[in-house]
CSV table of C-alpha atoms and ligand atoms in Angstrom, one decimal:
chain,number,residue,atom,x,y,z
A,41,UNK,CA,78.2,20.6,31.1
A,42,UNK,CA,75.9,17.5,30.5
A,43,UNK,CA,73.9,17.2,27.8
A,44,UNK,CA,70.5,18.1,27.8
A,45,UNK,CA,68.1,14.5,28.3
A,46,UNK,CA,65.0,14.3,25.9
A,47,UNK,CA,62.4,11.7,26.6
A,48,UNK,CA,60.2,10.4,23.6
A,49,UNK,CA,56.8,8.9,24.4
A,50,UNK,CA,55.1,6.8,21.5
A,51,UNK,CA,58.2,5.7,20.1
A,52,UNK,CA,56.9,2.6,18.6
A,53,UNK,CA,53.8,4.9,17.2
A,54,UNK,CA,53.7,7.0,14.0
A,55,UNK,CA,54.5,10.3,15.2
A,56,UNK,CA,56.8,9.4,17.9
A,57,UNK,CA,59.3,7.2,15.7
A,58,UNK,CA,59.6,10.3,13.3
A,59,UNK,CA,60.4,12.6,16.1
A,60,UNK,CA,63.0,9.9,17.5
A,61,UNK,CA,64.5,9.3,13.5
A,62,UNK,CA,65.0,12.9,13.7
A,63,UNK,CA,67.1,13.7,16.9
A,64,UNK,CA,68.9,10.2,16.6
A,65,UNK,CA,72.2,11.3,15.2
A,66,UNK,CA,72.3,14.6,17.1
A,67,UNK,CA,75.3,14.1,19.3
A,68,UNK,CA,74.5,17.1,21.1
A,69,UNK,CA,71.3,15.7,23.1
A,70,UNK,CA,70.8,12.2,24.9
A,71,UNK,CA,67.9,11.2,23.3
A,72,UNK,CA,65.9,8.2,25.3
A,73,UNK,CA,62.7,6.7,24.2
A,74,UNK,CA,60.0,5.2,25.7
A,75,UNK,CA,57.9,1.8,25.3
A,76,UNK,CA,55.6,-0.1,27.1
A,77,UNK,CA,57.0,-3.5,25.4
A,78,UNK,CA,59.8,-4.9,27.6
A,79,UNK,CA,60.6,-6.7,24.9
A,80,UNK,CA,61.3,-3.9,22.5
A,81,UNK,CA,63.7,-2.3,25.0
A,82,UNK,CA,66.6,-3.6,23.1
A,83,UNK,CA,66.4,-3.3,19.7
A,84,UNK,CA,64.7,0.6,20.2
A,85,UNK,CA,68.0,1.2,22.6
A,86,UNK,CA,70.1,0.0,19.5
A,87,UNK,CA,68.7,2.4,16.9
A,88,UNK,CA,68.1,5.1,19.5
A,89,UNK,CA,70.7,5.2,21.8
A,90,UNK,CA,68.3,4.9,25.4
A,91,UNK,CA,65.5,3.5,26.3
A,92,UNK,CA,63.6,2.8,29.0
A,93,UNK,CA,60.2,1.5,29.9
A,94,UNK,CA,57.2,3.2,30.8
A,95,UNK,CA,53.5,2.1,30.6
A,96,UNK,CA,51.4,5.2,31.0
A,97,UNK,CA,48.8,3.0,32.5
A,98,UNK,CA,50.9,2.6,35.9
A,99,UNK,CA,52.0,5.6,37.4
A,100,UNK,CA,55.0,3.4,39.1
A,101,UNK,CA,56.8,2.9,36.1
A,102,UNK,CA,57.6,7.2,35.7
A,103,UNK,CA,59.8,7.8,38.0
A,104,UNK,CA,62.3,5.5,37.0
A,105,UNK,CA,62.1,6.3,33.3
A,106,UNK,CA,62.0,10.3,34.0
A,107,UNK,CA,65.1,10.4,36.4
A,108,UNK,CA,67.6,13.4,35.0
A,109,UNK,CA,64.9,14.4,31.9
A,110,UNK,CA,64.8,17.6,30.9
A,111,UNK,CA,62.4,18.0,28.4
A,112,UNK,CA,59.4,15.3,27.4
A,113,UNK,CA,57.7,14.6,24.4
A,114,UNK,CA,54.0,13.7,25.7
A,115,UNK,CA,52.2,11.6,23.3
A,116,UNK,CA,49.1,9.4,24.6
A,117,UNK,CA,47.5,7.0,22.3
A,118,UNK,CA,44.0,6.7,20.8
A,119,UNK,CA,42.2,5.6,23.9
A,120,UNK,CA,40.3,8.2,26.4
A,121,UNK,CA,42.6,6.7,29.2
A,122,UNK,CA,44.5,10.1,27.8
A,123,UNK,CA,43.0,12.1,30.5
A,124,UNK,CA,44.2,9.6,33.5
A,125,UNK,CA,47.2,8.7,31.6
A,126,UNK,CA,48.8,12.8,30.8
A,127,UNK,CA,47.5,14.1,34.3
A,128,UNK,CA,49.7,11.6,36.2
A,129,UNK,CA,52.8,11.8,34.0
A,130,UNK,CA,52.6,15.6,33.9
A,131,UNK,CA,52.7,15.2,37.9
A,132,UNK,CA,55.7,12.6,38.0
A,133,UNK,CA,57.6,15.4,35.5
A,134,UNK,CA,57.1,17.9,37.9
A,135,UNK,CA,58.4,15.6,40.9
A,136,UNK,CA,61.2,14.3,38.3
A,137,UNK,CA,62.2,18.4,37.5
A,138,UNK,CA,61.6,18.0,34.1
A,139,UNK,CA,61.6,21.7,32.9
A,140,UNK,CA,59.8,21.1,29.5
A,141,UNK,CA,57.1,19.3,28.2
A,142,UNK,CA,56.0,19.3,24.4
A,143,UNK,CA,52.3,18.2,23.8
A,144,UNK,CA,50.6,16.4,20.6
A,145,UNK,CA,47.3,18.1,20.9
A,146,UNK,CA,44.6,18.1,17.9
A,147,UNK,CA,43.4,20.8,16.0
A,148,UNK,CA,41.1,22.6,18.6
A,149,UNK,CA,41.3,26.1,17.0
A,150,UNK,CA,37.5,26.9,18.2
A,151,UNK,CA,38.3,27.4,22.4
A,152,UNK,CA,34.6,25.7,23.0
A,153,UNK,CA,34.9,22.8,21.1
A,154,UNK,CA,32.6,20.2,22.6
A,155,UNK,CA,33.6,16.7,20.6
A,156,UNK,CA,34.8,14.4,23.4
A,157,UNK,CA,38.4,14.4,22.6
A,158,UNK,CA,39.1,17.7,21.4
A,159,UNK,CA,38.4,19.0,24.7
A,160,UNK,CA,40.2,15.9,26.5
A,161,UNK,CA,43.2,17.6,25.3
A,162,UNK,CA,42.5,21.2,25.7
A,163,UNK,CA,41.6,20.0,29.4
A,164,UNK,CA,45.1,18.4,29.5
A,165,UNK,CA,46.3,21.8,28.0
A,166,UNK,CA,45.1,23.8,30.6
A,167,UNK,CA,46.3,21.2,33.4
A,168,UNK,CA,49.6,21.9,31.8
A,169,UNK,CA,49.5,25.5,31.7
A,170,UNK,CA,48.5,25.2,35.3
A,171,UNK,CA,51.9,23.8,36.2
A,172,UNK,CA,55.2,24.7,36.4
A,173,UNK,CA,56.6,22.9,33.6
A,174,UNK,CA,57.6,25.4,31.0
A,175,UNK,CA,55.2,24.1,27.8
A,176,UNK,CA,54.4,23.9,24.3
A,177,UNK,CA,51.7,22.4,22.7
A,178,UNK,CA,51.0,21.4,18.8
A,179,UNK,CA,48.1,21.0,17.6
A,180,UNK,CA,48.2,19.0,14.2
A,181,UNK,CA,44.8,18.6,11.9
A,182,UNK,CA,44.2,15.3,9.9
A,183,UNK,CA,47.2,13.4,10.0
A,184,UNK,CA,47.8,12.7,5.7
A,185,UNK,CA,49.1,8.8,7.6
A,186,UNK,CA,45.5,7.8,8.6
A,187,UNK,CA,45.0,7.4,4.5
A,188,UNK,CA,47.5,4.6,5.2
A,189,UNK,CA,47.0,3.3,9.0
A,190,UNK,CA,43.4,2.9,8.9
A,191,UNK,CA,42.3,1.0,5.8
A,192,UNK,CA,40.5,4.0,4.1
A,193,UNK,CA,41.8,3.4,0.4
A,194,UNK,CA,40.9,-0.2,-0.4
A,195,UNK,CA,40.4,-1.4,-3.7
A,196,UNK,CA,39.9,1.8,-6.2
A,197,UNK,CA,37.5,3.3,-2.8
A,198,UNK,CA,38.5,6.2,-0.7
A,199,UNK,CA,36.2,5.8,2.5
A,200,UNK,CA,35.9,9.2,4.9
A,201,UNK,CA,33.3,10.3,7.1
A,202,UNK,CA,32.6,13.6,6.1
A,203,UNK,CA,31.8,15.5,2.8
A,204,UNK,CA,33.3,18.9,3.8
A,205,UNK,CA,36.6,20.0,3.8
A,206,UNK,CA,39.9,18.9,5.9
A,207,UNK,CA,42.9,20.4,6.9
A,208,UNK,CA,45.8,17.7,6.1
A,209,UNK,CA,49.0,17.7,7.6
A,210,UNK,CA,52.3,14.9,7.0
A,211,UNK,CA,53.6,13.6,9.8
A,212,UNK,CA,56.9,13.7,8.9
A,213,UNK,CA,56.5,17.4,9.1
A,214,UNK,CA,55.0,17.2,12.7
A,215,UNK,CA,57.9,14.5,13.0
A,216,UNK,CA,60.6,17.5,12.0
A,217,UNK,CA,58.1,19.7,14.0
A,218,UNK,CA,58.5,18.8,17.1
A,219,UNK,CA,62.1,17.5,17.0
A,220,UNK,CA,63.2,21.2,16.2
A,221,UNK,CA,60.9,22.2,19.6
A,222,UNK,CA,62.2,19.4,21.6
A,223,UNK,CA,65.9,20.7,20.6
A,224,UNK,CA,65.9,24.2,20.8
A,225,UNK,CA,64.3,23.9,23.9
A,226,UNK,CA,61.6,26.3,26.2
A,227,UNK,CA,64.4,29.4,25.8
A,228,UNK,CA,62.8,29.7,22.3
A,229,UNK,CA,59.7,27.6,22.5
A,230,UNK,CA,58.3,28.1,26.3
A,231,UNK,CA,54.5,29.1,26.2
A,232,UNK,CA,53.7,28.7,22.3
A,233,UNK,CA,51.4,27.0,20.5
A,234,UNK,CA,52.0,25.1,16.3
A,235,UNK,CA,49.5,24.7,14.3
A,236,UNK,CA,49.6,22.0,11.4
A,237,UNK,CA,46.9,22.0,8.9
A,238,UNK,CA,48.7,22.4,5.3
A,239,UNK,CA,46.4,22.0,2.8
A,240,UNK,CA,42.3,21.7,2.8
A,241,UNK,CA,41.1,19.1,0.6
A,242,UNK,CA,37.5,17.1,0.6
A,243,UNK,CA,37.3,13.8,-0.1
A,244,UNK,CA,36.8,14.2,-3.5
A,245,UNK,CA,39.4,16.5,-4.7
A,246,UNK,CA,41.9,13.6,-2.4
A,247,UNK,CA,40.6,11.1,-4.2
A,248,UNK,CA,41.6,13.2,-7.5
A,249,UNK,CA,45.1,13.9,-6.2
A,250,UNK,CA,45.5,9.6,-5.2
A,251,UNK,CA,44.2,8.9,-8.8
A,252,UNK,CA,46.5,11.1,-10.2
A,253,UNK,CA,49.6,10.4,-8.3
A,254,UNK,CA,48.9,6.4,-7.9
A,255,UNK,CA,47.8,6.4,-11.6
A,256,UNK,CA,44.6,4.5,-10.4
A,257,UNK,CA,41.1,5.7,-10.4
A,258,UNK,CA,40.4,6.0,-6.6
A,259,UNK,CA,36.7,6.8,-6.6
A,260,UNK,CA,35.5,9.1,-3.5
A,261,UNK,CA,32.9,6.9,-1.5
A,262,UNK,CA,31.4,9.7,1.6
A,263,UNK,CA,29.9,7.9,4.0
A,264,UNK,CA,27.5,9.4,6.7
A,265,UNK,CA,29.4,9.7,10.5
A,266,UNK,CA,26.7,7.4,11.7
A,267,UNK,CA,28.1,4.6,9.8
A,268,UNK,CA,31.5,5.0,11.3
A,269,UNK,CA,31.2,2.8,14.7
A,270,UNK,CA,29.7,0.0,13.0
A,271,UNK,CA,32.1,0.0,10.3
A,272,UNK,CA,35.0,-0.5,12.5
A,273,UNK,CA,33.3,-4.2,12.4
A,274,UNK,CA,33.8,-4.8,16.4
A,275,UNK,CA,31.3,-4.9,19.5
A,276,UNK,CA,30.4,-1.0,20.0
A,277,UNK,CA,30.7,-2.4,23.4
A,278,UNK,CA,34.7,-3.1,22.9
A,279,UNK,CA,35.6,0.2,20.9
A,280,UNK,CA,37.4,2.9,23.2
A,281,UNK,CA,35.5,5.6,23.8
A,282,UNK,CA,38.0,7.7,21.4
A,283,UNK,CA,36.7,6.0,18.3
A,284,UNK,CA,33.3,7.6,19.2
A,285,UNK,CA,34.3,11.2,19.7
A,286,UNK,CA,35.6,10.5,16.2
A,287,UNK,CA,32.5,9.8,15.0
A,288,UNK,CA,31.0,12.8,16.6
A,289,UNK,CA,33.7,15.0,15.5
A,290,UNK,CA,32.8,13.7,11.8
A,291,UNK,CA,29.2,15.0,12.4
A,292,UNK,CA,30.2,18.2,13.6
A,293,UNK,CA,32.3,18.3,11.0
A,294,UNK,CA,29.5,17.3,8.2
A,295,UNK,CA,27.0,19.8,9.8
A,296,UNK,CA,29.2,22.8,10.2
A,297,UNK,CA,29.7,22.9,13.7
A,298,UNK,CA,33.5,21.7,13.3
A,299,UNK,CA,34.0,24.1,9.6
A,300,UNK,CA,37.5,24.8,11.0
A,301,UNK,CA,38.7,21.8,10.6
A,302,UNK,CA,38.6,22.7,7.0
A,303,UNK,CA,41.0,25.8,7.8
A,304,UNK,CA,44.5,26.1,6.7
A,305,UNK,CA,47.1,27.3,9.3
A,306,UNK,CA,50.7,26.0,9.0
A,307,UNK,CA,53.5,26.6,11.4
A,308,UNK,CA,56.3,24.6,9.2
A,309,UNK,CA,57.4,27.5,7.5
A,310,UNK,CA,57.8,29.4,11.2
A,311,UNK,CA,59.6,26.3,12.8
A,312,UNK,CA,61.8,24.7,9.9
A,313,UNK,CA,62.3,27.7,7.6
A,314,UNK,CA,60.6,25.6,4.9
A,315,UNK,CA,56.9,25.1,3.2
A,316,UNK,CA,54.8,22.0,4.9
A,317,UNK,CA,54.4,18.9,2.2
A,318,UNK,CA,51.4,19.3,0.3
A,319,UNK,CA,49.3,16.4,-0.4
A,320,UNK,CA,50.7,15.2,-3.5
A,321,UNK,CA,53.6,15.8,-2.7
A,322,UNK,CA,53.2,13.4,0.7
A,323,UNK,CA,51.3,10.9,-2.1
A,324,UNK,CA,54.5,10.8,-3.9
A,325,UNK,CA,56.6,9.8,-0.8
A,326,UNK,CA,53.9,7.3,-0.2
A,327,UNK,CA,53.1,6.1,-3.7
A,328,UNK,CA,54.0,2.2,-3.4
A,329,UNK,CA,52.1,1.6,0.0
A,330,UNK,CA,49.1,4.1,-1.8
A,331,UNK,CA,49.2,2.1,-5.1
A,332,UNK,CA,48.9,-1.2,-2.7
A,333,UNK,CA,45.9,0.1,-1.1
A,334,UNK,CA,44.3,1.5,-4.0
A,335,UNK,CA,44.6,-2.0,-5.8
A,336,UNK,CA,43.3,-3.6,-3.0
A,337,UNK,CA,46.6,-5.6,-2.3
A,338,UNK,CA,46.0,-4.8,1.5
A,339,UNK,CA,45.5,-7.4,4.0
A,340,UNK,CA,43.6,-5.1,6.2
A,341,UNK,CA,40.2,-4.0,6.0
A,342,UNK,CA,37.0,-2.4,7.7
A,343,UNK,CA,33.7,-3.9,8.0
A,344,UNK,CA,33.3,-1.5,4.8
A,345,UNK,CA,29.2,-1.3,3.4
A,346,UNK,CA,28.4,-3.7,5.5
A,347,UNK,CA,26.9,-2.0,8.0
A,348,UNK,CA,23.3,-0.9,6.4
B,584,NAP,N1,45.0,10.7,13.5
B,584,NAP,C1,44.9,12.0,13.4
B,584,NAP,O1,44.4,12.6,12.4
B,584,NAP,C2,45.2,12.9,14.6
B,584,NAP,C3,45.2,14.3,14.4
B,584,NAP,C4,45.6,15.1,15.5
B,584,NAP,C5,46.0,14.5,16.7
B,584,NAP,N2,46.1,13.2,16.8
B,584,NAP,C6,46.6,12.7,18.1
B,584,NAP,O2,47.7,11.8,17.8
B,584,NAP,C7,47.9,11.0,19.0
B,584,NAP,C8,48.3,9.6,18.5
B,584,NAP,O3,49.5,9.7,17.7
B,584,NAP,P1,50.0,8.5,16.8
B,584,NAP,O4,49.2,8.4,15.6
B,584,NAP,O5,51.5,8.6,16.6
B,584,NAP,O6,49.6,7.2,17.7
B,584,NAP,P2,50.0,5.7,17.4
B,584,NAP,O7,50.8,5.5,16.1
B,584,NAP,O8,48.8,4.9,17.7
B,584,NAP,O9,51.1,5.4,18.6
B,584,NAP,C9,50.7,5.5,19.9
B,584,NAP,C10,52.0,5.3,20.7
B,584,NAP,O10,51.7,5.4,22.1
B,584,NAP,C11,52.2,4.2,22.8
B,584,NAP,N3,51.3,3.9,23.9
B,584,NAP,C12,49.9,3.6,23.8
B,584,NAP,N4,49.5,3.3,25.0
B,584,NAP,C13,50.5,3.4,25.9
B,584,NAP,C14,50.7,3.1,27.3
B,584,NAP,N5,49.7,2.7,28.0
B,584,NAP,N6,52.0,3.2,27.8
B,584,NAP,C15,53.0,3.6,27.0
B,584,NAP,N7,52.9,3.9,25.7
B,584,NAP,C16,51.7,3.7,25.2
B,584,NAP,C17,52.1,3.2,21.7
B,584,NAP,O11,52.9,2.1,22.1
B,584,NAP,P3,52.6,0.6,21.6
B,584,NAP,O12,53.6,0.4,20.5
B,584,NAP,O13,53.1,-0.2,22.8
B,584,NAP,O14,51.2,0.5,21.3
B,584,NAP,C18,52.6,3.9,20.5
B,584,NAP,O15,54.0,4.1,20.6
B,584,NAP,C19,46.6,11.0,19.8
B,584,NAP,O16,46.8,11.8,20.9
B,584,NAP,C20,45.7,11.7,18.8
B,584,NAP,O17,44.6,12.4,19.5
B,584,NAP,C21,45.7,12.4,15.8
């Protein structure tokens, strides 16, 4: 019997690569990734196995990289081309046979959610439930990674957009996550829903926890949603559409309307039989790239207070 095929969009990305790291060495699947960088092709076929190209920005590159998949990892980046980009690529799957698709969602626990890309992906949701792919969809809260990919611990300041509580979640647990789905397959995991929100923390009880693990006073430094566009530092008129919904999902957030994103619900314990990281314990995984950050030894930066 052949093995079954699982397709990994996002590869390159954060959540992607962990999902890839984890089903690399499991010589009971052919794993195949995805990228949109020709030039990549190689070196991510020689750590993964497979891989192919696909830009999810022209439909004519899916057949070709779906042919004989099983099961697909759907990952879209942060762009509202997300709507165009899953709606066709769910279609080529179906044409391709692909029996199962696992979907990165967000943490839309409220069904009537109105911040722009929440309900981008509970529309995708629902276009996926209205197929016949067999489906399952997680829905992860604030990824713990974005207080290292975006530049929001700089020199001794933690910058976030909102006063009120979060629901955090590590990525390499969404990483694990979804490899265990993608494995076992829609037998076990056809028609459910994960939900990824570990620990709630505001920004000043994560500042504490930084401090404490980085052994560097990180100082909590709210700022108001408004100020979150024009501290990305580019033309509003060159920012994706996402970055806004962000923005609004940090007011709704602020003024209550969003409070569940300061709920905990974890699924890690259902799925890998173990507790989700907490936050320090993530910090201490990260500490050298957090102590960086913190002491302002990062190149990278937002237009930070300079906006009023
Ligand atoms: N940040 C959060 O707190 C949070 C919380 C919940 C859910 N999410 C969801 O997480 C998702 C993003 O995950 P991530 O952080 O892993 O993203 P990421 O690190 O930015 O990676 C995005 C991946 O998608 C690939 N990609 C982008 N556009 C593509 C295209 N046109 N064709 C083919 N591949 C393309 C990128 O490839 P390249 O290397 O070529 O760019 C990259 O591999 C979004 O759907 C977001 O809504 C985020």
């Amino acid at each position: 019997m052949s093995k079954t095929r699982i397709l990994v969009l996002g590869a390159t990305g954060q959540v992607g690569k962990l999902i890839s790291d984890n089903l690399k060495n499991d010589s009971s699947l052919e794993l195949v990734v995805a990228t949109r960088n020709k030039e990549k092709i190689d070196q991510l076929a020689s750590t993964y196995g497979q891989a192919v190209y696909i830009d999810l920005d022209k439909p004519q590159t899916f057949a070709p990289a779906l042919k004989g998949i099983n099961r697909l990892f759907l990952l879209t980046g942060y762009s509202v081309s997300m709507l165009v980009q899953s709606k066709t690529v769910i279609d080529a799957a179906i044409t391709a046979a692909v029996e199962h698709i696992v979907h990165l969602g967000v943490y839309s626990e409220q069904w009537n959610c109105t911040a722009p890309h929440f309900a981008w992906h509970q529309m995708i949701e629902v276009y996926i439930k209205n197929s016949p792919l067999k489906w399952t969809f997680l829905h992860p809260n604030c990824f713990l990674q974005n207080l290292t990919a975006f530049s929001v611990i700089s020199q001794g300041k933690l910058r976030w957009y909102t006063t009120k509580p979060c629901g955090w979640i590590a990525l390499e647990d969404v990483g694990e996550s979804a490899a265990c789905i993608l494995r076992e397959g829609p037998d076990k995991h056809h028609a459910r829903e994960y939900w990824f929100s570990t620990e709630s923390l505001d920004v000043y009880k994560l500042a504490d926890v930084l401090s404490e693990v980085t052994g560097t006073r990180v100082t909590a430094v709210p700022r108001p949603p408004g100020f979150f566009i024009p501290d990305m530092g580019s033309d509003p008129k060159t920012i994706d559409p996402y970055f806004f919904s962000v923005a609004e999902s940090c007011q709704q957030i602020e003024d209550g309307r969003m409070s569940y994103i300061g709920n905990v619900r974890d699924d890690v314990p259902v799925l890998l039989n173990r507790n989700g990281l907490t936050v320090r314990k993530w910090a201490d995984i990260h500490k050298a790239e957090l102590i960086k950050l913190a002491t302002g030894q990062s190149g990278k930066d937002m237009n930070w207070g300079k906006s009023v």
